[in-house]
């Protein structure tokens, strides 16, 4: 169903082997943290954020690095792009975890915003 939706909605043909089952977002986060960051590495997240994701990062022995989103003029939670670039340039920050839609707040990241992130 997801493959068909991606094809119909976005014209994106995704092979079945590109999908994997994960029982929930926290176990998926743990898998990513283990794959892309070593113990002691910084893992950057946007806060406020679903608490169990933050707990999972710390439980895996990684340093939780928080970038606080602020309510912009439109009412949505926005990053400070300049501050974000500085944080991402830190040598200890090895991974950025983004949720879309962001929890809490429901913010869906635009392609242009994701493309704006250095790295």
Tab-separated table of C-alpha atoms in Angstrom:
chain	number	residue	atom	x	y	z
A	1	UNK	CA	0.000	0.000	0.000
A	2	UNK	CA	2.805	2.430	0.845
A	3	UNK	CA	4.650	1.713	-2.407
A	4	UNK	CA	1.501	2.429	-4.395
A	5	UNK	CA	0.791	5.610	-2.434
A	6	UNK	CA	4.338	6.885	-3.042
A	7	UNK	CA	4.016	6.112	-6.756
A	8	UNK	CA	0.572	7.652	-7.204
A	9	UNK	CA	1.113	10.639	-4.929
A	10	UNK	CA	4.736	11.485	-5.701
A	11	UNK	CA	5.686	9.520	-8.825
A	12	UNK	CA	8.343	7.749	-6.747
A	13	UNK	CA	8.910	4.080	-7.546
A	14	UNK	CA	10.475	2.457	-4.496
A	15	UNK	CA	11.667	-1.172	-4.608
A	16	UNK	CA	10.315	-3.482	-1.886
A	17	UNK	CA	13.814	-4.150	-0.548
A	18	UNK	CA	14.079	-0.459	0.395
A	19	UNK	CA	11.478	-1.008	3.128
A	20	UNK	CA	12.054	-2.612	6.473
A	21	UNK	CA	9.701	-3.329	9.332
A	22	UNK	CA	10.105	-1.491	12.609
A	23	UNK	CA	7.644	-1.906	15.447
A	24	UNK	CA	7.834	1.747	16.525
A	25	UNK	CA	9.719	5.024	16.198
A	26	UNK	CA	11.865	4.463	19.298
A	27	UNK	CA	13.301	1.140	18.143
A	28	UNK	CA	13.937	2.695	14.729
A	29	UNK	CA	15.742	5.583	16.405
A	30	UNK	CA	17.902	3.176	18.412
A	31	UNK	CA	18.846	1.314	15.216
A	32	UNK	CA	19.889	4.585	13.543
A	33	UNK	CA	21.830	5.773	16.581
A	34	UNK	CA	23.721	2.478	16.751
A	35	UNK	CA	24.423	2.521	13.013
A	36	UNK	CA	25.549	6.123	12.603
A	37	UNK	CA	26.987	7.294	15.942
A	38	UNK	CA	29.492	5.781	18.331
A	39	UNK	CA	29.250	5.915	22.122
A	40	UNK	CA	30.076	9.440	23.250
A	41	UNK	CA	29.183	11.033	19.910
A	42	UNK	CA	26.719	13.895	19.845
A	43	UNK	CA	23.261	13.246	18.440
A	44	UNK	CA	21.396	16.433	17.570
A	45	UNK	CA	17.627	16.628	17.961
A	46	UNK	CA	15.087	19.409	17.670
A	47	UNK	CA	13.256	20.110	20.923
A	48	UNK	CA	10.640	20.007	22.194
A	49	UNK	CA	10.685	16.345	21.193
A	50	UNK	CA	8.888	13.135	22.096
A	51	UNK	CA	10.597	12.156	25.357
A	52	UNK	CA	11.275	8.467	24.623
A	53	UNK	CA	13.419	9.429	21.612
A	54	UNK	CA	15.609	11.593	23.837
A	55	UNK	CA	15.811	8.831	26.434
A	56	UNK	CA	16.801	6.301	23.752
A	57	UNK	CA	19.696	8.463	22.537
A	58	UNK	CA	21.068	8.817	26.065
A	59	UNK	CA	20.471	5.132	26.903
A	60	UNK	CA	22.682	4.205	23.931
A	61	UNK	CA	25.552	6.180	25.476
A	62	UNK	CA	25.423	9.042	23.001
A	63	UNK	CA	25.416	12.702	24.007
A	64	UNK	CA	22.044	14.339	23.461
A	65	UNK	CA	22.516	17.738	21.778
A	66	UNK	CA	19.349	19.829	21.684
A	67	UNK	CA	18.397	22.596	19.281
A	68	UNK	CA	15.341	24.359	20.627
A	69	UNK	CA	12.682	25.155	18.043
A	70	UNK	CA	10.960	28.490	18.513
A	71	UNK	CA	7.468	29.518	17.537
A	72	UNK	CA	7.742	31.684	14.419
A	73	UNK	CA	5.370	34.376	13.122
A	74	UNK	CA	3.203	31.749	11.427
A	75	UNK	CA	2.825	29.852	14.711
A	76	UNK	CA	4.869	26.849	13.634
A	77	UNK	CA	8.026	25.687	15.382
A	78	UNK	CA	11.104	26.908	13.495
A	79	UNK	CA	14.834	26.334	13.922
A	80	UNK	CA	17.330	29.150	14.217
A	81	UNK	CA	19.163	28.326	10.972
A	82	UNK	CA	22.350	30.186	11.914
A	83	UNK	CA	22.561	28.512	15.313
A	84	UNK	CA	21.823	25.147	13.725
A	85	UNK	CA	24.734	25.524	11.293
A	86	UNK	CA	27.085	26.292	14.187
A	87	UNK	CA	25.877	23.253	16.148
A	88	UNK	CA	26.151	20.940	13.130
A	89	UNK	CA	29.735	22.120	12.588
A	90	UNK	CA	30.777	20.898	16.038
A	91	UNK	CA	33.159	17.939	15.695
A	92	UNK	CA	31.293	15.907	18.322
A	93	UNK	CA	27.929	16.070	16.499
A	94	UNK	CA	27.752	13.038	14.220
A	95	UNK	CA	24.021	12.573	13.664
A	96	UNK	CA	20.911	14.708	13.286
A	97	UNK	CA	17.567	13.053	13.974
A	98	UNK	CA	14.532	14.792	12.507
A	99	UNK	CA	10.911	13.785	12.888
A	100	UNK	CA	8.422	14.713	10.217
A	101	UNK	CA	5.848	15.466	11.283
A	102	UNK	CA	7.683	16.771	14.319
A	103	UNK	CA	6.326	15.497	17.623
A	104	UNK	CA	5.054	17.579	19.366
A	105	UNK	CA	3.783	20.337	17.161
A	106	UNK	CA	2.990	18.436	13.987
A	107	UNK	CA	5.436	20.434	11.880
A	108	UNK	CA	6.113	18.883	8.482
A	109	UNK	CA	9.504	19.858	7.076
A	110	UNK	CA	9.505	21.288	3.560
A	111	UNK	CA	11.970	19.881	1.023
A	112	UNK	CA	13.659	23.293	0.799
A	113	UNK	CA	14.203	23.271	4.575
A	114	UNK	CA	15.728	19.801	4.569
A	115	UNK	CA	17.932	20.820	1.626
A	116	UNK	CA	19.025	23.893	3.642
A	117	UNK	CA	20.594	21.711	6.348
A	118	UNK	CA	24.366	21.600	5.852
A	119	UNK	CA	26.128	18.285	5.711
